[in-house]
PDB file of C-alpha atoms in Angstrom:
ATOM      1  CA  UNK I   1     -33.613   1.920  -0.485  1.00 31.00           C
ATOM      2  CA  UNK I   2     -34.283  -1.254   1.631  1.00 31.00           C
ATOM      3  CA  UNK I   3     -32.387  -3.478   3.387  1.00 31.00           C
ATOM      4  CA  UNK I   4     -30.541  -7.056   2.320  1.00 29.00           C
ATOM      5  CA  UNK I   5     -28.776  -9.300   4.155  1.00 30.00           C
ATOM      6  CA  UNK I   6     -24.879 -10.319   3.650  1.00 27.00           C
ATOM      7  CA  UNK I   7     -26.770 -13.754   3.471  1.00 29.00           C
ATOM      8  CA  UNK I   8     -29.473 -13.157   0.978  1.00 27.00           C
ATOM      9  CA  UNK I   9     -26.713 -11.142  -1.366  1.00 32.00           C
ATOM     10  CA  UNK I  10     -24.915 -13.496  -1.303  1.00 31.00           C
ATOM     11  CA  UNK I  11     -27.570 -15.877  -2.120  1.00 29.00           C
ATOM     12  CA  UNK I  12     -28.609 -13.817  -4.977  1.00 32.00           C
ATOM     13  CA  UNK I  13     -24.390 -12.879  -6.344  1.00 33.00           C
ATOM     14  CA  UNK I  14     -24.744 -16.812  -7.039  1.00 35.00           C
ATOM     15  CA  UNK I  15     -28.109 -16.869  -8.869  1.00 35.00           C
ATOM     16  CA  UNK I  16     -26.721 -13.327 -10.821  1.00 45.00           C
ATOM     17  CA  UNK I  17     -26.875 -15.190 -14.333  1.00 52.00           C
ATOM     18  CA  UNK I  18     -23.148 -15.062 -16.406  1.00 66.00           C
ATOM     19  CA  UNK I  19     -22.228 -12.138 -18.787  1.00 73.00           C
ATOM     20  CA  UNK I  20     -20.112 -14.350 -20.593  1.00 75.00           C
ATOM     21  CA  UNK I  21     -20.641 -18.468 -22.363  1.00 72.00           C
ATOM     22  CA  UNK I  22     -19.327 -20.943 -19.968  1.00 67.00           C
ATOM     23  CA  UNK I  23     -18.884 -19.090 -16.814  1.00 74.00           C
ATOM     24  CA  UNK I  24     -19.757 -20.892 -13.469  1.00 70.00           C
ATOM     25  CA  UNK I  25     -20.488 -19.438  -9.776  1.00 70.00           C
ATOM     26  CA  UNK I  26     -18.027 -22.318  -8.416  1.00 73.00           C
ATOM     27  CA  UNK I  27     -14.395 -21.360  -6.982  1.00 62.00           C
ATOM     28  CA  UNK I  28     -12.212 -20.675 -10.730  1.00 68.00           C
ATOM     29  CA  UNK I  29      -8.726 -21.342  -9.421  1.00 78.00           C
ATOM     30  CA  UNK I  30      -7.369 -19.458 -11.558  1.00 87.00           C
ATOM     31  CA  UNK I  31      -3.509 -20.280 -10.747  1.00 86.00           C
ATOM     32  CA  UNK I  32      -4.420 -23.909 -12.639  1.00 85.00           C
ATOM     33  CA  UNK I  33      -5.429 -22.202 -15.908  1.00 87.00           C
ATOM     34  CA  UNK I  34      -2.831 -21.397 -18.353  1.00 92.00           C
ATOM     35  CA  UNK I  35      -2.330 -17.562 -18.123  1.00 94.00           C
ATOM     36  CA  UNK I  36      -3.152 -17.048 -22.215  1.00 97.00           C
ATOM     37  CA  UNK I  37      -2.711 -13.447 -23.249  1.00 98.00           C
ATOM     38  CA  UNK I  38      -5.922 -11.307 -24.333  1.00 98.00           C
ATOM     39  CA  UNK I  39      -6.864 -10.785 -28.496  1.00 97.00           C
ATOM     40  CA  UNK I  40      -5.164 -14.119 -28.764  1.00 97.00           C
ATOM     41  CA  UNK I  41      -6.121 -17.073 -30.407  1.00 96.00           C
ATOM     42  CA  UNK I  42      -6.733 -19.934 -27.285  1.00 96.00           C
ATOM     43  CA  UNK I  43      -8.430 -16.053 -25.695  1.00 96.00           C
ATOM     44  CA  UNK I  44     -12.258 -17.506 -26.475  1.00 93.00           C
ATOM     45  CA  UNK I  45     -15.141 -18.437 -24.488  1.00 90.00           C
ATOM     46  CA  UNK I  46     -15.912 -21.510 -25.621  1.00 89.00           C
ATOM     47  CA  UNK I  47     -11.827 -23.343 -24.881  1.00 89.00           C
ATOM     48  CA  UNK I  48     -11.058 -21.005 -21.979  1.00 90.00           C
ATOM     49  CA  UNK I  49     -12.453 -19.881 -18.588  1.00 90.00           C
ATOM     50  CA  UNK I  50     -13.330 -16.758 -18.925  1.00 92.00           C
ATOM     51  CA  UNK I  51     -12.525 -15.788 -15.752  1.00 92.00           C
ATOM     52  CA  UNK I  52      -9.198 -16.833 -15.333  1.00 92.00           C
ATOM     53  CA  UNK I  53      -8.977 -14.716 -19.590  1.00 94.00           C
ATOM     54  CA  UNK I  54      -9.495 -11.640 -20.588  1.00 96.00           C
ATOM     55  CA  UNK I  55     -11.818 -12.988 -23.023  1.00 94.00           C
ATOM     56  CA  UNK I  56     -14.158  -9.369 -23.729  1.00 89.00           C
ATOM     57  CA  UNK I  57     -12.234  -6.851 -23.289  1.00 92.00           C
ATOM     58  CA  UNK I  58      -9.074  -7.931 -25.074  1.00 96.00           C
ATOM     59  CA  UNK I  59      -7.571  -4.892 -25.678  1.00 97.00           C
ATOM     60  CA  UNK I  60      -7.627  -2.683 -22.416  1.00 98.00           C
ATOM     61  CA  UNK I  61      -6.597   1.220 -22.129  1.00 98.00           C
ATOM     62  CA  UNK I  62      -5.432   2.183 -19.327  1.00 98.00           C
ATOM     63  CA  UNK I  63      -6.346   6.093 -19.443  1.00 98.00           C
ATOM     64  CA  UNK I  64      -4.815   9.070 -17.441  1.00 98.00           C
ATOM     65  CA  UNK I  65      -5.890  13.114 -17.552  1.00 98.00           C
ATOM     66  CA  UNK I  66      -4.804  16.219 -17.125  1.00 98.00           C
ATOM     67  CA  UNK I  67      -7.016  18.843 -15.452  1.00 98.00           C
ATOM     68  CA  UNK I  68      -5.977  22.781 -14.808  1.00 98.00           C
ATOM     69  CA  UNK I  69      -8.546  22.799 -12.036  1.00 98.00           C
ATOM     70  CA  UNK I  70     -11.638  20.745 -10.714  1.00 98.00           C
ATOM     71  CA  UNK I  71     -13.855  23.321  -9.981  1.00 98.00           C
ATOM     72  CA  UNK I  72     -14.841  21.796  -6.667  1.00 98.00           C
ATOM     73  CA  UNK I  73     -11.038  23.220  -4.785  1.00 98.00           C
ATOM     74  CA  UNK I  74     -13.506  24.850  -1.771  1.00 97.00           C
ATOM     75  CA  UNK I  75     -14.967  21.699  -0.452  1.00 97.00           C
ATOM     76  CA  UNK I  76     -11.740  20.722  -1.046  1.00 97.00           C
ATOM     77  CA  UNK I  77     -11.128  18.788  -4.286  1.00 98.00           C
ATOM     78  CA  UNK I  78      -7.932  19.914  -5.743  1.00 98.00           C
ATOM     79  CA  UNK I  79      -5.323  17.997  -7.923  1.00 98.00           C
ATOM     80  CA  UNK I  80      -1.996  16.114  -7.203  1.00 98.00           C
ATOM     81  CA  UNK I  81       1.185  17.597  -7.965  1.00 98.00           C
ATOM     82  CA  UNK I  82       3.848  16.528 -10.036  1.00 98.00           C
ATOM     83  CA  UNK I  83       0.934  14.418 -11.428  1.00 98.00           C
ATOM     84  CA  UNK I  84      -1.284  12.928 -13.359  1.00 99.00           C
ATOM     85  CA  UNK I  85      -4.967  11.975 -12.504  1.00 98.00           C
ATOM     86  CA  UNK I  86      -6.203   8.646 -13.478  1.00 98.00           C
ATOM     87  CA  UNK I  87      -9.424   7.906 -15.445  1.00 98.00           C
ATOM     88  CA  UNK I  88     -10.254   4.874 -15.675  1.00 98.00           C
ATOM     89  CA  UNK I  89      -9.512   0.453 -16.770  1.00 98.00           C
ATOM     90  CA  UNK I  90     -10.993  -0.050 -19.771  1.00 98.00           C
ATOM     91  CA  UNK I  91     -11.857  -3.330 -21.493  1.00 97.00           C
ATOM     92  CA  UNK I  92     -12.124  -2.445 -25.533  1.00 97.00           C
ATOM     93  CA  UNK I  93     -12.691  -5.294 -27.528  1.00 96.00           C
ATOM     94  CA  UNK I  94      -9.670  -5.922 -29.462  1.00 95.00           C
ATOM     95  CA  UNK I  95     -10.235  -4.472 -32.689  1.00 95.00           C
ATOM     96  CA  UNK I  96     -10.621  -1.210 -31.019  1.00 94.00           C
ATOM     97  CA  UNK I  97     -14.585  -1.638 -30.881  1.00 94.00           C
ATOM     98  CA  UNK I  98     -16.421  -1.508 -27.115  1.00 94.00           C
ATOM     99  CA  UNK I  99     -18.976  -1.652 -25.480  1.00 94.00           C
ATOM    100  CA  UNK I 100     -20.764  -0.004 -22.468  1.00 96.00           C
ATOM    101  CA  UNK I 101     -22.827  -0.567 -19.033  1.00 97.00           C
ATOM    102  CA  UNK I 102     -22.633  -4.185 -19.400  1.00 96.00           C
ATOM    103  CA  UNK I 103     -24.290  -5.287 -16.827  1.00 95.00           C
ATOM    104  CA  UNK I 104     -27.219  -3.033 -15.316  1.00 96.00           C
ATOM    105  CA  UNK I 105     -27.426  -4.482 -12.136  1.00 95.00           C
ATOM    106  CA  UNK I 106     -24.531  -3.201 -11.371  1.00 97.00           C
ATOM    107  CA  UNK I 107     -25.559   0.432 -11.784  1.00 98.00           C
ATOM    108  CA  UNK I 108     -23.922   3.035  -9.540  1.00 98.00           C
ATOM    109  CA  UNK I 109     -23.990   5.732 -11.880  1.00 98.00           C
ATOM    110  CA  UNK I 110     -25.771   8.877 -10.314  1.00 98.00           C
ATOM    111  CA  UNK I 111     -26.308  11.176 -13.892  1.00 97.00           C
ATOM    112  CA  UNK I 112     -25.153   7.713 -16.952  1.00 97.00           C
ATOM    113  CA  UNK I 113     -23.830   9.199 -20.468  1.00 96.00           C
ATOM    114  CA  UNK I 114     -24.627   7.572 -23.033  1.00 96.00           C
ATOM    115  CA  UNK I 115     -28.011   7.297 -20.944  1.00 95.00           C
ATOM    116  CA  UNK I 116     -28.689   4.004 -23.030  1.00 96.00           C
ATOM    117  CA  UNK I 117     -26.043   0.768 -23.043  1.00 95.00           C
ATOM    118  CA  UNK I 118     -25.244   1.614 -27.217  1.00 93.00           C
ATOM    119  CA  UNK I 119     -25.675   5.552 -27.073  1.00 93.00           C
ATOM    120  CA  UNK I 120     -27.882   5.853 -28.613  1.00 94.00           C
ATOM    121  CA  UNK I 121     -31.448   6.615 -28.621  1.00 94.00           C
ATOM    122  CA  UNK I 122     -32.510   2.539 -29.626  1.00 93.00           C
ATOM    123  CA  UNK I 123     -29.903   1.464 -26.682  1.00 94.00           C
ATOM    124  CA  UNK I 124     -31.333  -0.205 -23.229  1.00 96.00           C
ATOM    125  CA  UNK I 125     -31.637   2.938 -21.243  1.00 97.00           C
ATOM    126  CA  UNK I 126     -29.695   3.074 -18.411  1.00 98.00           C
ATOM    127  CA  UNK I 127     -31.650   3.817 -15.021  1.00 97.00           C
ATOM    128  CA  UNK I 128     -29.850   6.469 -12.030  1.00 98.00           C
ATOM    129  CA  UNK I 129     -28.323   5.819  -8.865  1.00 98.00           C
ATOM    130  CA  UNK I 130     -30.276   6.779  -7.081  1.00 98.00           C
ATOM    131  CA  UNK I 131     -28.328   4.416  -3.557  1.00 97.00           C
ATOM    132  CA  UNK I 132     -25.424   5.655  -1.469  1.00 97.00           C
ATOM    133  CA  UNK I 133     -22.266   6.791  -3.699  1.00 97.00           C
ATOM    134  CA  UNK I 134     -20.216   4.252  -3.748  1.00 98.00           C
ATOM    135  CA  UNK I 135     -17.942   4.988  -1.716  1.00 97.00           C
ATOM    136  CA  UNK I 136     -19.937   3.776   0.630  1.00 97.00           C
ATOM    137  CA  UNK I 137     -19.113   0.256  -0.342  1.00 96.00           C
ATOM    138  CA  UNK I 138     -15.684   0.761   0.501  1.00 95.00           C
ATOM    139  CA  UNK I 139     -15.538   0.967   4.315  1.00 91.00           C
ATOM    140  CA  UNK I 140     -17.303  -2.633   4.810  1.00 94.00           C
ATOM    141  CA  UNK I 141     -14.125  -3.378   3.888  1.00 96.00           C
ATOM    142  CA  UNK I 142     -11.769  -1.663   5.509  1.00 96.00           C
ATOM    143  CA  UNK I 143     -10.025   0.224   2.879  1.00 95.00           C
ATOM    144  CA  UNK I 144      -9.535   3.474   3.634  1.00 95.00           C
ATOM    145  CA  UNK I 145      -6.410   3.780   2.876  1.00 96.00           C
ATOM    146  CA  UNK I 146      -7.598   3.100  -0.601  1.00 97.00           C
ATOM    147  CA  UNK I 147     -10.642   5.062  -0.436  1.00 97.00           C
ATOM    148  CA  UNK I 148      -7.829   7.967   0.984  1.00 97.00           C
ATOM    149  CA  UNK I 149      -5.810   7.277  -2.482  1.00 98.00           C
ATOM    150  CA  UNK I 150      -7.878   7.495  -5.149  1.00 98.00           C
ATOM    151  CA  UNK I 151      -9.836  11.053  -3.276  1.00 98.00           C
ATOM    152  CA  UNK I 152      -6.457  12.408  -4.230  1.00 98.00           C
ATOM    153  CA  UNK I 153      -5.075  10.890  -7.582  1.00 98.00           C
ATOM    154  CA  UNK I 154      -8.903   9.447  -8.453  1.00 98.00           C
ATOM    155  CA  UNK I 155     -10.343  13.324  -9.783  1.00 98.00           C
ATOM    156  CA  UNK I 156     -12.607  14.652 -10.634  1.00 98.00           C
ATOM    157  CA  UNK I 157     -14.035  17.699 -12.407  1.00 98.00           C
ATOM    158  CA  UNK I 158     -17.279  19.509 -11.628  1.00 98.00           C
ATOM    159  CA  UNK I 159     -18.504  16.882  -9.310  1.00 98.00           C
ATOM    160  CA  UNK I 160     -17.831  15.035  -6.578  1.00 98.00           C
ATOM    161  CA  UNK I 161     -14.847  12.002  -7.087  1.00 98.00           C
ATOM    162  CA  UNK I 162     -17.322   9.013  -6.310  1.00 98.00           C
ATOM    163  CA  UNK I 163     -19.476  10.273  -8.532  1.00 98.00           C
ATOM    164  CA  UNK I 164     -16.785   9.386 -10.877  1.00 98.00           C
ATOM    165  CA  UNK I 165     -15.838   6.561  -9.905  1.00 98.00           C
ATOM    166  CA  UNK I 166     -19.420   4.952 -10.223  1.00 98.00           C
ATOM    167  CA  UNK I 167     -18.693   5.941 -13.332  1.00 98.00           C
ATOM    168  CA  UNK I 168     -16.177   4.914 -13.979  1.00 98.00           C
ATOM    169  CA  UNK I 169     -17.551   1.037 -12.496  1.00 98.00           C
ATOM    170  CA  UNK I 170     -20.323   0.911 -13.997  1.00 98.00           C
ATOM    171  CA  UNK I 171     -19.836   2.133 -18.125  1.00 98.00           C
ATOM    172  CA  UNK I 172     -16.855   0.239 -18.044  1.00 98.00           C
ATOM    173  CA  UNK I 173     -15.141  -2.454 -14.888  1.00 98.00           C
ATOM    174  CA  UNK I 174     -18.516  -4.585 -15.731  1.00 97.00           C
ATOM    175  CA  UNK I 175     -17.561  -5.239 -19.173  1.00 96.00           C
ATOM    176  CA  UNK I 176     -14.557  -7.094 -18.048  1.00 97.00           C
ATOM    177  CA  UNK I 177     -15.751 -10.935 -18.167  1.00 95.00           C
ATOM    178  CA  UNK I 178     -12.487 -11.570 -15.601  1.00 95.00           C
ATOM    179  CA  UNK I 179     -14.933  -9.263 -13.202  1.00 96.00           C
ATOM    180  CA  UNK I 180     -18.180 -10.177 -13.658  1.00 94.00           C
ATOM    181  CA  UNK I 181     -19.876 -11.785 -10.708  1.00 91.00           C
ATOM    182  CA  UNK I 182     -19.410 -15.789 -11.087  1.00 90.00           C
ATOM    183  CA  UNK I 183     -15.567 -15.470 -10.982  1.00 91.00           C
ATOM    184  CA  UNK I 184     -15.126 -14.401  -7.126  1.00 90.00           C
ATOM    185  CA  UNK I 185     -17.565 -17.882  -6.466  1.00 85.00           C
ATOM    186  CA  UNK I 186     -20.361 -19.361  -4.235  1.00 84.00           C
ATOM    187  CA  UNK I 187     -19.795 -17.410  -1.339  1.00 83.00           C
ATOM    188  CA  UNK I 188     -18.751 -13.893  -2.594  1.00 86.00           C
ATOM    189  CA  UNK I 189     -18.736 -11.055  -0.431  1.00 92.00           C
ATOM    190  CA  UNK I 190     -20.725  -8.069  -2.088  1.00 94.00           C
ATOM    191  CA  UNK I 191     -18.798  -5.456  -4.084  1.00 96.00           C
ATOM    192  CA  UNK I 192     -16.098  -7.619  -3.923  1.00 96.00           C
ATOM    193  CA  UNK I 193     -15.536  -6.959  -8.049  1.00 97.00           C
ATOM    194  CA  UNK I 194     -16.236  -2.920  -7.171  1.00 98.00           C
ATOM    195  CA  UNK I 195     -12.722  -2.833  -4.814  1.00 98.00           C
ATOM    196  CA  UNK I 196     -11.050  -5.516  -6.429  1.00 98.00           C
ATOM    197  CA  UNK I 197     -11.867  -2.867  -9.654  1.00 98.00           C
ATOM    198  CA  UNK I 198     -10.960   0.280  -7.603  1.00 98.00           C
ATOM    199  CA  UNK I 199      -7.150  -1.648  -6.589  1.00 98.00           C
ATOM    200  CA  UNK I 200      -6.957  -2.988 -10.035  1.00 98.00           C
ATOM    201  CA  UNK I 201      -7.071   0.624 -11.783  1.00 98.00           C
ATOM    202  CA  UNK I 202      -5.438   2.209  -8.969  1.00 98.00           C
ATOM    203  CA  UNK I 203      -2.476  -0.605  -9.626  1.00 98.00           C
ATOM    204  CA  UNK I 204      -2.475  -0.272 -13.948  1.00 98.00           C
ATOM    205  CA  UNK I 205      -1.625   3.675 -13.278  1.00 98.00           C
ATOM    206  CA  UNK I 206       0.808   3.647 -10.164  1.00 98.00           C
ATOM    207  CA  UNK I 207       3.175   1.560 -13.245  1.00 97.00           C
ATOM    208  CA  UNK I 208       2.178   4.494 -15.690  1.00 98.00           C
ATOM    209  CA  UNK I 209       4.592   7.120 -14.083  1.00 98.00           C
ATOM    210  CA  UNK I 210       2.723   9.555 -17.564  1.00 98.00           C
ATOM    211  CA  UNK I 211       4.767  13.295 -15.829  1.00 98.00           C
ATOM    212  CA  UNK I 212       8.147  11.497 -14.693  1.00 98.00           C
ATOM    213  CA  UNK I 213       7.953  10.105 -18.541  1.00 98.00           C
ATOM    214  CA  UNK I 214       7.087  13.298 -19.816  1.00 98.00           C
ATOM    215  CA  UNK I 215      10.132  15.201 -16.986  1.00 98.00           C
ATOM    216  CA  UNK I 216      12.819  12.974 -18.418  1.00 98.00           C
ATOM    217  CA  UNK I 217      11.959  13.610 -21.653  1.00 98.00           C
ATOM    218  CA  UNK I 218      12.285  17.706 -20.752  1.00 98.00           C
ATOM    219  CA  UNK I 219       8.473  19.196 -21.690  1.00 98.00           C
ATOM    220  CA  UNK I 220       7.231  19.907 -18.328  1.00 98.00           C
ATOM    221  CA  UNK I 221       2.834  22.157 -18.079  1.00 98.00           C
ATOM    222  CA  UNK I 222       4.389  25.530 -19.685  1.00 98.00           C
ATOM    223  CA  UNK I 223       1.494  28.119 -19.884  1.00 98.00           C
ATOM    224  CA  UNK I 224       4.337  30.186 -21.861  1.00 97.00           C
ATOM    225  CA  UNK I 225       6.126  27.013 -23.364  1.00 98.00           C
ATOM    226  CA  UNK I 226       4.634  24.397 -26.095  1.00 98.00           C
ATOM    227  CA  UNK I 227       5.585  20.798 -27.094  1.00 98.00           C
ATOM    228  CA  UNK I 228       5.413  19.353 -30.306  1.00 98.00           C
ATOM    229  CA  UNK I 229       3.392  16.170 -30.488  1.00 98.00           C
ATOM    230  CA  UNK I 230       5.629  14.469 -32.139  1.00 98.00           C
ATOM    231  CA  UNK I 231       8.232  15.843 -28.965  1.00 98.00           C
ATOM    232  CA  UNK I 232       5.826  13.720 -26.805  1.00 98.00           C
ATOM    233  CA  UNK I 233       4.317  10.794 -28.420  1.00 98.00           C
ATOM    234  CA  UNK I 234       8.526   9.798 -28.570  1.00 98.00           C
ATOM    235  CA  UNK I 235       8.820  10.571 -24.233  1.00 98.00           C
ATOM    236  CA  UNK I 236       5.298   8.496 -23.618  1.00 98.00           C
ATOM    237  CA  UNK I 237       7.197   5.565 -26.532  1.00 98.00           C
ATOM    238  CA  UNK I 238       9.917   5.118 -24.778  1.00 98.00           C
ATOM    239  CA  UNK I 239       8.562   4.705 -21.214  1.00 98.00           C
ATOM    240  CA  UNK I 240       5.584   2.754 -21.919  1.00 98.00           C
ATOM    241  CA  UNK I 241       6.952   0.680 -24.882  1.00 98.00           C
ATOM    242  CA  UNK I 242       4.627   1.379 -28.046  1.00 98.00           C
ATOM    243  CA  UNK I 243       3.076   5.007 -28.448  1.00 98.00           C
ATOM    244  CA  UNK I 244      -0.505   5.871 -26.255  1.00 98.00           C
ATOM    245  CA  UNK I 245      -2.684   7.531 -27.731  1.00 98.00           C
ATOM    246  CA  UNK I 246      -2.943  12.100 -26.783  1.00 98.00           C
ATOM    247  CA  UNK I 247      -5.599  13.080 -26.512  1.00 98.00           C
ATOM    248  CA  UNK I 248      -5.883  17.369 -26.290  1.00 98.00           C
ATOM    249  CA  UNK I 249      -8.738  19.498 -25.684  1.00 98.00           C
ATOM    250  CA  UNK I 250      -9.353  23.661 -26.801  1.00 98.00           C
ATOM    251  CA  UNK I 251      -9.160  25.235 -29.470  1.00 98.00           C
ATOM    252  CA  UNK I 252      -8.739  23.768 -33.106  1.00 98.00           C
ATOM    253  CA  UNK I 253      -5.534  24.227 -34.836  1.00 98.00           C
ATOM    254  CA  UNK I 254      -6.990  26.419 -37.941  1.00 97.00           C
ATOM    255  CA  UNK I 255      -9.520  28.246 -35.178  1.00 96.00           C
ATOM    256  CA  UNK I 256      -5.964  30.307 -33.232  1.00 96.00           C
ATOM    257  CA  UNK I 257      -4.327  32.956 -35.222  1.00 96.00           C
ATOM    258  CA  UNK I 258      -1.569  31.666 -35.482  1.00 95.00           C
ATOM    259  CA  UNK I 259      -2.912  28.426 -37.467  1.00 96.00           C
ATOM    260  CA  UNK I 260      -5.663  30.416 -39.621  1.00 95.00           C
ATOM    261  CA  UNK I 261      -5.919  29.128 -43.296  1.00 94.00           C
ATOM    262  CA  UNK I 262      -4.459  25.962 -42.052  1.00 96.00           C
ATOM    263  CA  UNK I 263      -5.598  22.413 -43.090  1.00 96.00           C
ATOM    264  CA  UNK I 264      -3.982  21.087 -39.192  1.00 97.00           C
ATOM    265  CA  UNK I 265      -8.412  21.345 -37.520  1.00 97.00           C
ATOM    266  CA  UNK I 266      -6.095  19.352 -34.438  1.00 98.00           C
ATOM    267  CA  UNK I 267      -6.624  21.040 -30.923  1.00 98.00           C
ATOM    268  CA  UNK I 268      -4.444  22.148 -28.656  1.00 98.00           C
ATOM    269  CA  UNK I 269      -4.397  21.673 -25.118  1.00 98.00           C
ATOM    270  CA  UNK I 270      -2.817  18.769 -24.014  1.00 98.00           C
ATOM    271  CA  UNK I 271      -5.588  16.758 -21.626  1.00 98.00           C
ATOM    272  CA  UNK I 272      -5.493  13.588 -21.453  1.00 98.00           C
ATOM    273  CA  UNK I 273      -3.333  10.116 -21.821  1.00 98.00           C
ATOM    274  CA  UNK I 274      -4.481   6.068 -23.325  1.00 98.00           C
ATOM    275  CA  UNK I 275      -1.696   3.013 -22.653  1.00 98.00           C
ATOM    276  CA  UNK I 276      -3.106   0.526 -25.042  1.00 98.00           C
ATOM    277  CA  UNK I 277      -1.737  -2.906 -23.796  1.00 98.00           C
ATOM    278  CA  UNK I 278      -3.010  -6.810 -23.857  1.00 98.00           C
ATOM    279  CA  UNK I 279      -2.644  -8.405 -20.838  1.00 98.00           C
ATOM    280  CA  UNK I 280      -1.489 -12.146 -19.753  1.00 97.00           C
ATOM    281  CA  UNK I 281      -4.694 -13.890 -17.254  1.00 96.00           C
ATOM    282  CA  UNK I 282      -6.792 -12.154 -15.161  1.00 96.00           C
ATOM    283  CA  UNK I 283      -6.324  -8.307 -15.242  1.00 97.00           C
ATOM    284  CA  UNK I 284      -6.088  -8.065 -12.472  1.00 96.00           C
ATOM    285  CA  UNK I 285      -2.536  -9.944 -12.793  1.00 94.00           C
ATOM    286  CA  UNK I 286      -1.281  -6.289 -14.007  1.00 93.00           C
ATOM    287  CA  UNK I 287       0.132  -8.400 -16.600  1.00 94.00           C
ATOM    288  CA  UNK I 288       0.800  -5.580 -20.100  1.00 93.00           C
ATOM    289  CA  UNK I 289       1.644  -6.216 -23.089  1.00 97.00           C
ATOM    290  CA  UNK I 290       2.151  -2.669 -25.147  1.00 98.00           C
ATOM    291  CA  UNK I 291       0.518  -2.253 -27.359  1.00 98.00           C
ATOM    292  CA  UNK I 292       0.188   0.400 -29.677  1.00 98.00           C
ATOM    293  CA  UNK I 293      -2.299   3.007 -29.708  1.00 98.00           C
ATOM    294  CA  UNK I 294      -2.481   2.596 -33.735  1.00 94.00           C
ATOM    295  CA  UNK I 295      -1.868  -1.132 -34.236  1.00 94.00           C
ATOM    296  CA  UNK I 296      -6.604  -1.630 -35.218  1.00 89.00           C
ATOM    297  CA  UNK I 297      -6.043   1.325 -37.665  1.00 90.00           C
ATOM    298  CA  UNK I 298      -7.860   4.450 -34.847  1.00 90.00           C
ATOM    299  CA  UNK I 299      -6.354   7.253 -34.351  1.00 95.00           C
ATOM    300  CA  UNK I 300      -3.266   8.250 -32.567  1.00 98.00           C
ATOM    301  CA  UNK I 301      -4.042  11.055 -31.560  1.00 98.00           C
ATOM    302  CA  UNK I 302      -6.368  14.032 -31.715  1.00 98.00           C
ATOM    303  CA  UNK I 303      -3.625  16.354 -30.960  1.00 98.00           C
ATOM    304  CA  UNK I 304      -2.346  19.210 -33.638  1.00 98.00           C
ATOM    305  CA  UNK I 305       0.509  18.187 -36.146  1.00 98.00           C
ATOM    306  CA  UNK I 306       1.666  21.409 -36.220  1.00 97.00           C
ATOM    307  CA  UNK I 307       5.549  21.306 -35.053  1.00 96.00           C
ATOM    308  CA  UNK I 308       5.452  23.238 -31.299  1.00 97.00           C
ATOM    309  CA  UNK I 309       1.220  23.679 -31.915  1.00 98.00           C
ATOM    310  CA  UNK I 310       0.488  22.285 -28.503  1.00 98.00           C
ATOM    311  CA  UNK I 311       0.088  23.517 -24.911  1.00 98.00           C
ATOM    312  CA  UNK I 312       0.882  21.411 -21.751  1.00 98.00           C
ATOM    313  CA  UNK I 313      -1.078  24.435 -19.694  1.00 98.00           C
ATOM    314  CA  UNK I 314       0.156  24.825 -15.859  1.00 98.00           C
ATOM    315  CA  UNK I 315      -3.614  24.389 -12.948  1.00 98.00           C
ATOM    316  CA  UNK I 316      -4.690  26.748 -12.161  1.00 98.00           C
ATOM    317  CA  UNK I 317      -3.908  29.233  -8.625  1.00 98.00           C
ATOM    318  CA  UNK I 318      -5.212  26.796  -5.519  1.00 97.00           C
ATOM    319  CA  UNK I 319      -6.018  23.703  -7.597  1.00 98.00           C
ATOM    320  CA  UNK I 320      -3.382  21.702  -6.388  1.00 97.00           C
ATOM    321  CA  UNK I 321      -1.303  20.382  -3.979  1.00 95.00           C
TER     322      UNK I 321
END
């Protein structure tokens, strides 16, 4: 990849077109702006600074995984003990729909999924990133502690961690108005918004202790004990203040011997939690208001609803430290 000087990168950053109406490359003194609640009538890009109030990805999802292995244990990529792992920070539209890969000039995903901007053949192709992995962007900022934290808690399955981080930034972060390049001003340091996104995603992760909230209700991983979806929802609502989306993988209940003949086709292995919220001002401000997962009429879970049908499996031997 051709090298480029720092000064030229700054010039290119200043010249970058905004993805959102009303943004400019001028400094955005958000301390002087009213931090409107995202998805409120005031969070309108035509009437407020969309660098200072999230105006596009207003329904924010802070998402976490429960995996039982990584597939790269032999290379030291393992899961953290007594903790769920970070999946990402996503910007849904206020009606629950979403967009993806919003700025292909900031596409660092080596294996884009989907490989078009819409996920359909009619969408714009998302080219695979061929440059250095995204973790190398942190070194010039001296963020070695951030990198260490990400390698402990932001874990990929089946591929190196930086591939996952690049996917999350490219697919999701580029669709927040407050992470758009003009928001970083005329003297922006290249890749500052990447570091900002990683730190912000981690900040939300750290205030959403899924392991602890489940544990407070006596819910721990077990290869023999099973749990009810309602108990999982109750424990997480008590902690978060609203019911999150709870995702399950594995076989469907009516595909199992116990569930044969049932109309319940929910999946049976606990794997993911999505916390929905609206935010005041910038997403980076970390001031969220919990929102019920089903507030827009969407699903609240992909899990089996039968009493005691959900398995919260233990980690594989050698897969966590």
